[in-house]
PDB file of C-alpha atoms in Angstrom:
ATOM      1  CA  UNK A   1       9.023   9.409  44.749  1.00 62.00           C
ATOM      2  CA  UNK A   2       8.417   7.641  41.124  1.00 73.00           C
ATOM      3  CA  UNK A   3      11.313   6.067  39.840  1.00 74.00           C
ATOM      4  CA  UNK A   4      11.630   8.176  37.071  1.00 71.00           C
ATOM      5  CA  UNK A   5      12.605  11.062  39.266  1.00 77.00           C
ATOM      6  CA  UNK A   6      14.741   9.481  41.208  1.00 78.00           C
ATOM      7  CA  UNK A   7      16.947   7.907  37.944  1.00 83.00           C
ATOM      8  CA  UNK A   8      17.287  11.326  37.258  1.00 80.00           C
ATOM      9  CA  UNK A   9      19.209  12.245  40.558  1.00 77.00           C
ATOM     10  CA  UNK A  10      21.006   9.516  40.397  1.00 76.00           C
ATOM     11  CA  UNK A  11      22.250  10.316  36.764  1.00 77.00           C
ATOM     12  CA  UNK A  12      22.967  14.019  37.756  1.00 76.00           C
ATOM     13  CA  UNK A  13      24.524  12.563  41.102  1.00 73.00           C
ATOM     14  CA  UNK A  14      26.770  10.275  39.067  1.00 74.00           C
ATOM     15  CA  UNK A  15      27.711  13.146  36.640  1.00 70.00           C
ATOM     16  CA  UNK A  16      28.747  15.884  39.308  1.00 67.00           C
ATOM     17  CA  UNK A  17      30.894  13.106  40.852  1.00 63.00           C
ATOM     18  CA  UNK A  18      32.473  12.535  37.617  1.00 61.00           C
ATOM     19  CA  UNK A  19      33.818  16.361  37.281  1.00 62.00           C
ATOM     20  CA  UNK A  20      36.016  16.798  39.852  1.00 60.00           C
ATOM     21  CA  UNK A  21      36.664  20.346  40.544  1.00 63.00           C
ATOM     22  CA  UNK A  22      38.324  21.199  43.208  1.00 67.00           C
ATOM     23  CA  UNK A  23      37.511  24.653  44.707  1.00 68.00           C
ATOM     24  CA  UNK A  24      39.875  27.302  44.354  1.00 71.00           C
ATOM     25  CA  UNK A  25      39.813  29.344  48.145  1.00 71.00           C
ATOM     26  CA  UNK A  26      42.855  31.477  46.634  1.00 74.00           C
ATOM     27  CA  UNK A  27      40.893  34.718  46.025  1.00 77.00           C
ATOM     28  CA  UNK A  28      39.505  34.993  49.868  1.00 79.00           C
ATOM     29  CA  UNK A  29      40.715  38.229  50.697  1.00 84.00           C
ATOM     30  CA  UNK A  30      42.128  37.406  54.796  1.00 84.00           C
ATOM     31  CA  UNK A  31      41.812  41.858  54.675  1.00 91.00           C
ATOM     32  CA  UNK A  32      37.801  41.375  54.455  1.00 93.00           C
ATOM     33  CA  UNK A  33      35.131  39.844  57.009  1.00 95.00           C
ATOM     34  CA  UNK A  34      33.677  36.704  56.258  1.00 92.00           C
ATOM     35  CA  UNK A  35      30.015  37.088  57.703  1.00 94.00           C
ATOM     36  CA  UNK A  36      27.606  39.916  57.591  1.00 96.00           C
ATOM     37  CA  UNK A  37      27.909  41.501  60.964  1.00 96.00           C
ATOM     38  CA  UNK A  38      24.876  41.053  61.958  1.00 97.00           C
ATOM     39  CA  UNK A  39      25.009  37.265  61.494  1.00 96.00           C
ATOM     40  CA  UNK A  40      27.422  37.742  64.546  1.00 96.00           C
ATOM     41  CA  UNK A  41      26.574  36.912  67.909  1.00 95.00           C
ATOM     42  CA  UNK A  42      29.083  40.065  69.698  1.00 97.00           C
ATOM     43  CA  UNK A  43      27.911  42.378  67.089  1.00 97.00           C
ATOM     44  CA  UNK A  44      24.593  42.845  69.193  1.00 97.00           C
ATOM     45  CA  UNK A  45      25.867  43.675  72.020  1.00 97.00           C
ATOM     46  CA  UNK A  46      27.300  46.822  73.539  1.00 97.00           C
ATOM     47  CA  UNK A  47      30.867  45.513  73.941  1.00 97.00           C
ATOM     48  CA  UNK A  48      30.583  45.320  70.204  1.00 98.00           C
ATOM     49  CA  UNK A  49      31.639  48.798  69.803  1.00 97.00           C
ATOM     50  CA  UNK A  50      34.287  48.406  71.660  1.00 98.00           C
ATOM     51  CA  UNK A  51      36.269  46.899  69.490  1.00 98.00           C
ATOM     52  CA  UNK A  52      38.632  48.844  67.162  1.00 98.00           C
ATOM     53  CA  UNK A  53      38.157  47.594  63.474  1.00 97.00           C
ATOM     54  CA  UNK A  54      41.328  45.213  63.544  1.00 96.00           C
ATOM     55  CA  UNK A  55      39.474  43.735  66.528  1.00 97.00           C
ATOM     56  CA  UNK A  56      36.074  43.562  65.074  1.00 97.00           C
ATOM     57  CA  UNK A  57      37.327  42.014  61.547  1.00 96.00           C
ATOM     58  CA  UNK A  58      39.106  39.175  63.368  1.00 94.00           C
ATOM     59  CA  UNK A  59      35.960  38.336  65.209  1.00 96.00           C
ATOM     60  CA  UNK A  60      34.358  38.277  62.375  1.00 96.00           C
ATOM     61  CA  UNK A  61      36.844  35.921  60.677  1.00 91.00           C
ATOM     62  CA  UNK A  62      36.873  33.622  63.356  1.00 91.00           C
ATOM     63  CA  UNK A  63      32.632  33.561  63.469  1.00 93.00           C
ATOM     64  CA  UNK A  64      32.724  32.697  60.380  1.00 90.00           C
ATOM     65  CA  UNK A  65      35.517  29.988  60.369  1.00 86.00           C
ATOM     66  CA  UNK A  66      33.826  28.506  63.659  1.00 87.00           C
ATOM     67  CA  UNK A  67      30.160  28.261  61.120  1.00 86.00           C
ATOM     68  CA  UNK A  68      32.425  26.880  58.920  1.00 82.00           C
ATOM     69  CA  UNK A  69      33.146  23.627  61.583  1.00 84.00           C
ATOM     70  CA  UNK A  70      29.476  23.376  62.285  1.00 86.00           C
ATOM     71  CA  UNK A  71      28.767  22.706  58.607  1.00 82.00           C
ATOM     72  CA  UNK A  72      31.153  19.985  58.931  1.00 83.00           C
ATOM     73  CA  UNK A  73      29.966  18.506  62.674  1.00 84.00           C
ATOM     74  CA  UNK A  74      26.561  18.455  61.324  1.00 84.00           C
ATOM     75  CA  UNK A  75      26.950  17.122  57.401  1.00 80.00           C
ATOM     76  CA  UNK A  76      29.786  14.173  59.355  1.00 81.00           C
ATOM     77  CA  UNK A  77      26.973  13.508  62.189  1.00 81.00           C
ATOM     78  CA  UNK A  78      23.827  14.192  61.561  1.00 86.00           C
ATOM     79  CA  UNK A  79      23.473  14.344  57.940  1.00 84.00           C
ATOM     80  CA  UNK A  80      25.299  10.862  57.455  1.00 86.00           C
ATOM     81  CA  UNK A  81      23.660   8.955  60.209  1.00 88.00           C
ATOM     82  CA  UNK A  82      20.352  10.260  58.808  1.00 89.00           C
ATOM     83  CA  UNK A  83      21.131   9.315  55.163  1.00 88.00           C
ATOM     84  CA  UNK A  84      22.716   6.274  56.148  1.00 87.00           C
ATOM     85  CA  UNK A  85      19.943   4.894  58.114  1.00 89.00           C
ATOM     86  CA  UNK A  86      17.536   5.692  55.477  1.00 87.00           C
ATOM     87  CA  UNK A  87      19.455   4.053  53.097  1.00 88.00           C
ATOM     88  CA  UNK A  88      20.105   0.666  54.773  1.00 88.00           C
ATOM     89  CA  UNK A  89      15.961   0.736  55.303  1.00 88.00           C
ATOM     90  CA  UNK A  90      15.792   1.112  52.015  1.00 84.00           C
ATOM     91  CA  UNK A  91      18.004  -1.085  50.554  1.00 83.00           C
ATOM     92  CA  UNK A  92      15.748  -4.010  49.791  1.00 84.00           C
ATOM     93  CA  UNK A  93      12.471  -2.037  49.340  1.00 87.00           C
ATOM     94  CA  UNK A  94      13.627   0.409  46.945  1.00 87.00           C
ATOM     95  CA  UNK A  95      16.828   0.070  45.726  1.00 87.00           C
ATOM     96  CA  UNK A  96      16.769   3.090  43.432  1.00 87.00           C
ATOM     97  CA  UNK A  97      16.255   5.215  46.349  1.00 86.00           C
ATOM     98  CA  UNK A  98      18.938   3.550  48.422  1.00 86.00           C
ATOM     99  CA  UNK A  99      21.830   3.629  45.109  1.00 86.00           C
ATOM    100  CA  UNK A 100      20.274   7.931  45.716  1.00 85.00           C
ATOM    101  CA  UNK A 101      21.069   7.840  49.620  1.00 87.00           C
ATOM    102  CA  UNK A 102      24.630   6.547  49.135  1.00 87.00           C
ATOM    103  CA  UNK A 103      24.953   9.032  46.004  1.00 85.00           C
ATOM    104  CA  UNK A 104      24.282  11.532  48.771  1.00 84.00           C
ATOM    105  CA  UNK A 105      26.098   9.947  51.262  1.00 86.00           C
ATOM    106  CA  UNK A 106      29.024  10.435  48.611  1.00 84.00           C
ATOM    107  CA  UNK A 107      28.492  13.937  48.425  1.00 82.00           C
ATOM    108  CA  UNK A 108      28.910  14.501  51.749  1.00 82.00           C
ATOM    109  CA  UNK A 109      31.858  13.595  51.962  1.00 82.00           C
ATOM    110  CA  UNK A 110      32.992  15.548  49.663  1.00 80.00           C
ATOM    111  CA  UNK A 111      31.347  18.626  51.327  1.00 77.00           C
ATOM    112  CA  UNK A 112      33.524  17.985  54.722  1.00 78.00           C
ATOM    113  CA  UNK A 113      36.785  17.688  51.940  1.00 78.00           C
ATOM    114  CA  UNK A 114      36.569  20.979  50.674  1.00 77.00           C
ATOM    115  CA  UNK A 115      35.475  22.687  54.623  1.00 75.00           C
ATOM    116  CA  UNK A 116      39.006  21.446  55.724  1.00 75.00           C
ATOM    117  CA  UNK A 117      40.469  22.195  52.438  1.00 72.00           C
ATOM    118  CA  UNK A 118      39.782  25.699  53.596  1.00 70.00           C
ATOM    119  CA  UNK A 119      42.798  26.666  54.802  1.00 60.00           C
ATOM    120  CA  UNK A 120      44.077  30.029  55.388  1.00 54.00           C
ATOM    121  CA  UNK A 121      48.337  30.448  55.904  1.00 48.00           C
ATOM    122  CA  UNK A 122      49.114  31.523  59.141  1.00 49.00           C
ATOM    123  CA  UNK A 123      46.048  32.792  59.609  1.00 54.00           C
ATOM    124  CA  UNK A 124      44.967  31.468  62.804  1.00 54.00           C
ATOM    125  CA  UNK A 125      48.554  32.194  64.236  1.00 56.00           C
ATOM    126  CA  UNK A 126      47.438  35.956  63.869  1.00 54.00           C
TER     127      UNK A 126
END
């Protein structure tokens, strides 16, 4: 990658981390699903409709909070040992590239933040 793309990402990277919005979760509706059905695993299979809608939207909910924690299993794992490695190869070689890894390394982080920022009151007590 020629340097002159990657002093691009690294400006943009170094911008976003300057504005520091933090994500407003207040207009998820806990009354609405949080998948398509059909991204659900239960939902194709006859047992499915066994389920009254009550039963069927809490499901739902809980798929999707569950796809929520394997965002954050994979970008804490994976995605950082990954980046991290590449980086530290890097480091000497191609610094540009390696200031880009821990840029991304960065925004990971901030990526598992706002998944356990999302937080619902009382909601997995239902």
């Amino acid at each position: 990658m020629s340097s002159y793309v990657l002093s691009k990402i690294k400006h943009a990277s170094e911008q976003d981390r300057q504005c520091r919005v933090v994500p407003d979760f207040s207009d998820i509706d806990p009354g609405l699903p949080f998948v398509p059905e059909v991204f659900t695993q239960l939902y194709h299979t006859s047992a499915y409709d066994l389920l009254n809608p009550e039963q069927k939207l809490r499901y739902n909910q809980l798929f999707g909070l569950r796809s929520n924690e394997l965002f954050m299993v994979f970008e804490k794992g994976v995605t950082r040992q990954v980046i991290h490695q590449l980086k530290n190869a890097r480091q000497e070689s191609d610094p540009l590239l390696a200031d880009c890894l821990e840029g991304m390394l960065v925004e990971e982080s901030r990526h598992h933040a706002m998944f356990l920022d999302l937080k619902f009151p009382n909601f997995l007590e239902q």
